[in-house]
Short mmCIF file of C-alpha atoms and ligand atoms in Angstrom, two decimals:
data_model
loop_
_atom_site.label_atom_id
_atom_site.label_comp_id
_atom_site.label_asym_id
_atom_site.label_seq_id
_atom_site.Cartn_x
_atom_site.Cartn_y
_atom_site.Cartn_z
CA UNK A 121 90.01 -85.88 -33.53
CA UNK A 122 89.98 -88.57 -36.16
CA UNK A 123 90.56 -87.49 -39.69
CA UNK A 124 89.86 -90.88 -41.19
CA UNK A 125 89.06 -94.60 -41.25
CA UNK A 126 90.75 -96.69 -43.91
CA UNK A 127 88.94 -100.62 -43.96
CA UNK A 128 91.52 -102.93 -45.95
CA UNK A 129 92.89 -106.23 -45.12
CA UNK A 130 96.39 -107.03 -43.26
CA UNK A 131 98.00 -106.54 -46.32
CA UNK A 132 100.01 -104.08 -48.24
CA UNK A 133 98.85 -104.14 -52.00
CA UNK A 134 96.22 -101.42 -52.41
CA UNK A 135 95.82 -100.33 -49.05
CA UNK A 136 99.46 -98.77 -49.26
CA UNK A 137 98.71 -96.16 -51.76
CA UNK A 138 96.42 -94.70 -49.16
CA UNK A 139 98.42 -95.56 -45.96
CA UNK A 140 101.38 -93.96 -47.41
CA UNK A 141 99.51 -90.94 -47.99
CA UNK A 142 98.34 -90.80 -45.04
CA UNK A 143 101.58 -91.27 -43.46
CA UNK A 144 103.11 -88.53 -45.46
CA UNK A 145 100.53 -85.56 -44.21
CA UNK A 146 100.56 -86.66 -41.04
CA UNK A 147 96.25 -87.11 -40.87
CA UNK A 148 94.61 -89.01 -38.37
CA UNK A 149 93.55 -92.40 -38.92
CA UNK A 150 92.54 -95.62 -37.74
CA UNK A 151 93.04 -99.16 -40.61
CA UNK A 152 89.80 -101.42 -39.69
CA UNK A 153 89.19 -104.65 -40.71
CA UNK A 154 87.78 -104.88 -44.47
CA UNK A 155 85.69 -107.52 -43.23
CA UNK A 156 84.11 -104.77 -40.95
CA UNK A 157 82.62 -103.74 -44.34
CA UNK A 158 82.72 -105.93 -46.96
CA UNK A 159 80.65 -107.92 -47.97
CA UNK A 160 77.79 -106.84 -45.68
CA UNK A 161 77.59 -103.45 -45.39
CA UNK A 162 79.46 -102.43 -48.52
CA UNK A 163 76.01 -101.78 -50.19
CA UNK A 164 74.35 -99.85 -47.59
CA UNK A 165 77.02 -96.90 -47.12
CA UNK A 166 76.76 -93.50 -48.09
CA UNK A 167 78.67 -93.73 -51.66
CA UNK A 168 78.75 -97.65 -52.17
CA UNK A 169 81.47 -99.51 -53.60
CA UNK A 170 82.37 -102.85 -54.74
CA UNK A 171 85.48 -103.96 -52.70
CA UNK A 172 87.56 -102.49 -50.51
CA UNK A 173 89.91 -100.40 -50.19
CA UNK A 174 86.71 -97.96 -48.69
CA UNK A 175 87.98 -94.05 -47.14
CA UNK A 176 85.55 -93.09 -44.50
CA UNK A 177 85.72 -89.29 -44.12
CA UNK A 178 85.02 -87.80 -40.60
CA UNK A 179 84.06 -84.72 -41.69
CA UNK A 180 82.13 -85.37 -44.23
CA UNK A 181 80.57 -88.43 -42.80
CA UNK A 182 81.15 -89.92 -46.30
CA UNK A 183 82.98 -92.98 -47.60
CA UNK A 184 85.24 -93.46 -50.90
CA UNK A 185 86.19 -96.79 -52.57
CA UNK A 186 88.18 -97.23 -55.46
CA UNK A 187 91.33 -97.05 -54.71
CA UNK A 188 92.60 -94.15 -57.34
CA UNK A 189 89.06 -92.06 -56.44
CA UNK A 190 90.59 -92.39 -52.73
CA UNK A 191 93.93 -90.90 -53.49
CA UNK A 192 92.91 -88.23 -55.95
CA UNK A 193 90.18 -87.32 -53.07
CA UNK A 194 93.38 -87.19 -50.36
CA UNK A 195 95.45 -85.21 -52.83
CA UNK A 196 92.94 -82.68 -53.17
CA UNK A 197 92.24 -82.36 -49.70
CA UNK A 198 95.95 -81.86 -48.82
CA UNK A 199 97.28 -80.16 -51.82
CA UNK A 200 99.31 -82.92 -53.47
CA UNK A 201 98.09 -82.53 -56.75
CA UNK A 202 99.99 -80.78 -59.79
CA UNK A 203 98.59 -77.68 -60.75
CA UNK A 204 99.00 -77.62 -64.36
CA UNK A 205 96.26 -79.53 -66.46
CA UNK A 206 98.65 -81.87 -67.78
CA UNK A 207 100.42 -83.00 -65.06
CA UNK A 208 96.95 -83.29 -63.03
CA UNK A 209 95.91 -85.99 -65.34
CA UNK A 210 99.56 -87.69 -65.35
CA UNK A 211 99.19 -87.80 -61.81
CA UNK A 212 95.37 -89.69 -62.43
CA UNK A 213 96.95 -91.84 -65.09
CA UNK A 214 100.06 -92.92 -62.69
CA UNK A 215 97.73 -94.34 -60.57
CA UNK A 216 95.67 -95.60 -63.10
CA UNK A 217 98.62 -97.51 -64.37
CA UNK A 218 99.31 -98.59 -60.90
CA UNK A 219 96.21 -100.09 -60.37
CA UNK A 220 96.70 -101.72 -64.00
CA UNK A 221 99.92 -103.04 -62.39
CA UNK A 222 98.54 -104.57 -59.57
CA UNK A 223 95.75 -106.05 -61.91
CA UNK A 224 98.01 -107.72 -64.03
CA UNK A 225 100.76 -108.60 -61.80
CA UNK A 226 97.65 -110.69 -59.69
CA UNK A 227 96.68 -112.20 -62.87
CA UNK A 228 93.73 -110.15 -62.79
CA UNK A 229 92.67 -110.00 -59.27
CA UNK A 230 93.50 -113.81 -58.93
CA UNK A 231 90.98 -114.84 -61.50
CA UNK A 232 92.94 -117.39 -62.09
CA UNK A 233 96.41 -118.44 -61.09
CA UNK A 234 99.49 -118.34 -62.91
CA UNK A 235 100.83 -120.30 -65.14
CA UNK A 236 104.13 -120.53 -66.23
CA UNK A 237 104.60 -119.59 -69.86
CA UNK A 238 102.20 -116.66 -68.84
CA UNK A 239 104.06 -115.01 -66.02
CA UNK A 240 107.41 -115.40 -67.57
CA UNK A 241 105.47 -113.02 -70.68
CA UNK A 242 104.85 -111.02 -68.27
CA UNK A 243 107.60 -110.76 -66.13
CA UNK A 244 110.03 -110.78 -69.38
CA UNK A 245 107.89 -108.18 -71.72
CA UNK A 246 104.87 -106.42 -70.08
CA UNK A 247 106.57 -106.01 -66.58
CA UNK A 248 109.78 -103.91 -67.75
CA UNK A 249 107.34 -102.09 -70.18
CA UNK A 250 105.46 -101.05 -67.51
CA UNK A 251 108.26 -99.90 -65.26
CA UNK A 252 109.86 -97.84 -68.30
CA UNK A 253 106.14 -96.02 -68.78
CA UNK A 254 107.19 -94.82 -65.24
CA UNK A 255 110.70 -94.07 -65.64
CA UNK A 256 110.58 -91.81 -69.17
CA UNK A 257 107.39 -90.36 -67.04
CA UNK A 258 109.75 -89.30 -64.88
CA UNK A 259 112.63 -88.49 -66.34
CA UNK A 260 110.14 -86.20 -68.90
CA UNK A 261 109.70 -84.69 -65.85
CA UNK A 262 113.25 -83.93 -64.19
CA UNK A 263 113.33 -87.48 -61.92
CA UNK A 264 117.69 -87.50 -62.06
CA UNK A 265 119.17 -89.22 -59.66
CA UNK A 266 118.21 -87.63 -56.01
CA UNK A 267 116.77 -84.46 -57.49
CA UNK A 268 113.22 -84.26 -58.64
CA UNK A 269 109.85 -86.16 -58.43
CA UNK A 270 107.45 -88.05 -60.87
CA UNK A 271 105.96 -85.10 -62.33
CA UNK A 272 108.43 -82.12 -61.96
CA UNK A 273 109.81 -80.28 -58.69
CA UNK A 274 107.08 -81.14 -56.08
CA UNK A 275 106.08 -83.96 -54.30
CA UNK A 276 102.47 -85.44 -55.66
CA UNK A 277 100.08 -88.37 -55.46
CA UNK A 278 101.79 -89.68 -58.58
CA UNK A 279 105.41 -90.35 -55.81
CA UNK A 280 102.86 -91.85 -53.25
CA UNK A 281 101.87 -94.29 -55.74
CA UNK A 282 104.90 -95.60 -57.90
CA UNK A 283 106.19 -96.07 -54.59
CA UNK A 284 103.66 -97.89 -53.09
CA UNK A 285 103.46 -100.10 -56.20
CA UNK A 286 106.98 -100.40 -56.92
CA UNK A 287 108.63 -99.62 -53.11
CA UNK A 288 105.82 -102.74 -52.05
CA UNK A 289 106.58 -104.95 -54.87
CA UNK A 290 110.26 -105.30 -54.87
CA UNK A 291 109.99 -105.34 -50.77
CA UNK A 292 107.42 -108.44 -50.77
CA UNK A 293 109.43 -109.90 -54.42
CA UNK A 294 113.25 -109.25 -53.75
CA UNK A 295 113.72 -110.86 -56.57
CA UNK A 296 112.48 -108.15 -58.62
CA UNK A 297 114.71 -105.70 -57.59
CA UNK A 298 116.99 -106.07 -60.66
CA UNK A 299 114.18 -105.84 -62.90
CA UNK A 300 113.30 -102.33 -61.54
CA UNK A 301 117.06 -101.70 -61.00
CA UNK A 302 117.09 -102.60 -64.67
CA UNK A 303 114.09 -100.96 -66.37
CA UNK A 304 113.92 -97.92 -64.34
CA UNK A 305 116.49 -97.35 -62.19
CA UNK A 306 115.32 -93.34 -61.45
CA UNK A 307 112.03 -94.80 -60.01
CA UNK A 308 114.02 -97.48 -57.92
CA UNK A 309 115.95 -94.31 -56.54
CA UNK A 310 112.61 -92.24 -56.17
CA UNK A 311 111.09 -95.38 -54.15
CA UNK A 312 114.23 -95.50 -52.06
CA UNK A 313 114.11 -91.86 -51.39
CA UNK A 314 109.77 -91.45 -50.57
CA UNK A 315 110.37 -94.96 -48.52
CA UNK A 316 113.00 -93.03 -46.24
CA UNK A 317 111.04 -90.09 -45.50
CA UNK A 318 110.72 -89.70 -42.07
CA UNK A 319 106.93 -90.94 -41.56
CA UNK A 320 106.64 -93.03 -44.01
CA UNK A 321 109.91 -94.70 -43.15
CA UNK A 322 108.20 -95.40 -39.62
CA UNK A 323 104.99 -96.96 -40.79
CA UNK A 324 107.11 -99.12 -43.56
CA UNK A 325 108.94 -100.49 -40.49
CA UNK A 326 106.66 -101.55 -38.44
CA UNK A 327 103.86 -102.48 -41.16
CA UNK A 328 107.02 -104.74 -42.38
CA UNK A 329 108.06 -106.14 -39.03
CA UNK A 330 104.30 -107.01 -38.73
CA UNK A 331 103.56 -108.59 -42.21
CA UNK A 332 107.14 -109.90 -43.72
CA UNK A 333 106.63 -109.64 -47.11
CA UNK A 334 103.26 -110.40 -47.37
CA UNK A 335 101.67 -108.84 -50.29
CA UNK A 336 98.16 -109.37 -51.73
CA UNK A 337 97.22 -112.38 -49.53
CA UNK A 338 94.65 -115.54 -50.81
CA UNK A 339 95.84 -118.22 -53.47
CA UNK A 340 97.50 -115.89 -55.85
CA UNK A 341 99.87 -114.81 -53.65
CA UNK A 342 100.76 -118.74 -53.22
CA UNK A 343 100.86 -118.71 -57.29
CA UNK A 344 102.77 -115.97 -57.76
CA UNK A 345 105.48 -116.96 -54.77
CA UNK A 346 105.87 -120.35 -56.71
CA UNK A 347 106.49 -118.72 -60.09
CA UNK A 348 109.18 -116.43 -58.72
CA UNK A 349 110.63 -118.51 -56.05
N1 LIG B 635 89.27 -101.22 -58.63
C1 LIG B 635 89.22 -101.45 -57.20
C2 LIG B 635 89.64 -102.88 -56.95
C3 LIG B 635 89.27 -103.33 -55.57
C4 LIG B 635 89.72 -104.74 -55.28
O1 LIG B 635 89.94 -105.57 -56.19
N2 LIG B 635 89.87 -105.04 -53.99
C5 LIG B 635 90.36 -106.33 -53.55
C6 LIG B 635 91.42 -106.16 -52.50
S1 LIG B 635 92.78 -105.27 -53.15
C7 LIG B 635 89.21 -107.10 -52.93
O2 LIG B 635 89.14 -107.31 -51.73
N3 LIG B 635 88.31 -107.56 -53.80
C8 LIG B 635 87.14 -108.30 -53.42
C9 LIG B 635 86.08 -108.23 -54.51
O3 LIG B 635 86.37 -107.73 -55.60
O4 LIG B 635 84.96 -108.67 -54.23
C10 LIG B 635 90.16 -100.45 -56.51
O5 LIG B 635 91.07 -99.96 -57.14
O6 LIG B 635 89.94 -100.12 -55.34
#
């Protein structure tokens, strides 16, 4: 039986912090078409949301949007979350910043495209601060070398999303791989190491052999290729 239906485009950018996931605890699921949706239908669902990604639950007959609500939902459901208070609301705020990442990094969901003197500012200063927020998160946390995860000894949400940010990023932008190398070279490791688990490693494969490096589609995509290219 079907655990899940996840509607996103042919892309990686958000849809991987919940394809990952899924990936990882093995659940059922089928991706759909966002357009299968959005725009249409996107108001008339149980639980509306803006844009996709949208999480339809079979056995709740329910759908999620929001991308972190999504994965905080699946962590739940599957026990990926820390238990401690603090690290529960690291592992919200990692993918918080994530989604903060992908925000910026698309020039704010391709609001408008880049220009130069404003992606070098960001690639030069706001880039490597972001990928040090992750790196002294995780080496606060015991992240050394192949030992350890984001937020101490266990495998959480907060893994499933640095690499899905970071893991997706450098794969679609090669040329950023110093830069993480660079800034935060535990969390290149820890993206190395998630990316090569068995199930994950599969879907990366294929989903790679399918898309190239493809990453958030449309114009900015176009933009950003042109500023780092
Ligand atoms: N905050 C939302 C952002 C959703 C979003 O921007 N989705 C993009 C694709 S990644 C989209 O298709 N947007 C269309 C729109 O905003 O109308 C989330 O994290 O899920």
């Amino acid at each position: 039986m079907l655990d899940y239906k996840l509607y996103y485009w042919d892309l990686p950018f958000r849809g991987n912090f919940i394809q990952l996931f899924l990936e990882e605890v093995g659940a059922k699921y089928e991706r759909h078409d966002a357009t299968e949706l959005y725009p249409e239908r996107s108001l008339k669902i149980k639980n509306p949301g803006m844009a996709p990604p949208y999480l339809y639950e079979c056995k709740s007959k329910t759908y999620f949007a929001q991308m972190p609500a999504i994965l905080m939902h699946l962590g739940r459901e599957y026990d990926y979350l820390p238990k401690r208070a603090e690290t529960h609301t690291l592992a919200l705020k990692t993918i918080l910043d994530s989604n903060d990442v992908l925000m910026e990094i698309t020039n704010f969901n391709g609001m408008a495209m880049w220009e130069k003197s404003d992606w070098e500012e960001f690639r030069y200063s706001r880039l490597p601060d972001w990928m040090k927020v992750f790196e002294r998160t995780g080496l606060e946390h015991g992240l050394k070398g192949d030992k350890g995860f984001m937020l101490g000894a266990t495998l959480t949400v907060a893994d499933i999303a640095t690499t899905a940010l970071f893991g997706t990023m450098i794969h679609s932008f090669p040329q950023l791989k110093e830069d993480l190398q660079e800034n935060a070279p535990q969390i290149a490791n820890l993206c190395h190491r998630i990316e090569a688990r068995p199930a994950i490693k599969r879907f990366l494969g294929a989903q790679r052999e399918e898309l190239g490096n493809g990453y958030c589609g449309g114009q900015i995509e176009k933009s950003l290729r042109k500023m780092i290219e």
